[in-house]
Short mmCIF file of C-alpha atoms in Angstrom, two decimals:
data_model
loop_
_atom_site.label_atom_id
_atom_site.label_comp_id
_atom_site.label_asym_id
_atom_site.label_seq_id
_atom_site.Cartn_x
_atom_site.Cartn_y
_atom_site.Cartn_z
CA MET A 1306 0.00 0.00 0.00
CA SER A 1307 1.36 3.41 -0.94
CA ASP A 1308 1.83 6.26 1.52
CA GLN A 1309 -1.05 8.15 -0.10
CA GLU A 1310 -3.34 5.12 0.20
CA GLU A 1311 -2.42 4.79 3.87
CA GLU A 1312 -3.07 8.49 4.45
CA ALA A 1313 -6.42 8.28 2.65
CA LEU A 1314 -7.41 5.28 4.75
CA LYS A 1315 -6.53 7.16 7.96
CA VAL A 1316 -8.65 10.15 6.91
CA ILE A 1317 -11.58 7.90 5.99
CA GLN A 1318 -11.36 5.89 9.22
CA SER A 1319 -11.15 9.04 11.35
CA SER A 1320 -14.67 10.08 10.36
CA ARG A 1321 -17.60 8.10 11.72
CA GLN A 1322 -19.92 9.45 9.04
CA GLY A 1323 -17.49 8.75 6.20
CA VAL A 1324 -15.85 11.26 3.90
CA LEU A 1325 -16.94 12.74 0.62
CA GLN A 1326 -14.46 12.02 -2.13
CA SER A 1327 -14.27 15.75 -2.95
CA ASP A 1328 -13.27 16.47 0.65
CA LEU A 1329 -10.77 13.63 0.62
CA TRP A 1330 -8.75 14.88 -2.34
CA LYS A 1331 -8.70 18.40 -0.90
CA GLU A 1332 -7.53 17.06 2.47
CA LEU A 1333 -4.78 15.00 0.82
CA GLU A 1334 -3.86 17.84 -1.57
CA ILE A 1335 -4.09 15.61 -4.64
CA ASP A 1336 -6.17 15.92 -7.81
CA SER A 1337 -9.57 14.26 -8.12
CA ARG A 1338 -8.37 11.71 -10.68
CA LYS A 1339 -5.61 10.43 -8.40
CA CYS A 1340 -8.07 10.33 -5.50
CA SER A 1341 -10.50 8.25 -7.55
CA ARG A 1342 -7.76 5.73 -8.28
CA ILE A 1343 -6.78 5.52 -4.61
CA VAL A 1344 -10.40 5.03 -3.55
CA LYS A 1345 -10.85 2.29 -6.16
CA ARG A 1346 -7.75 0.45 -4.92
CA LEU A 1347 -9.00 0.67 -1.32
CA LEU A 1348 -12.44 -0.59 -2.42
CA ASP A 1349 -10.92 -3.47 -4.41
CA ALA A 1350 -8.80 -4.43 -1.40
CA GLY A 1351 -11.93 -4.53 0.78
CA LEU A 1352 -10.58 -1.84 3.12
CA ILE A 1353 -13.47 0.58 2.59
CA GLU A 1354 -17.02 0.48 1.29
CA ARG A 1355 -19.26 3.04 -0.34
#
């Protein structure tokens, strides 16, 4: 898992209500396309759910 994936997972897990993807990429200071790819990898790994 990349550093950015780990950071994204920490941000997502820190919120009980979940995180909007638009808020996630702003928080991580990455573009929306890269964020979408990270979210997809986390979903595929079973680490998060929509």
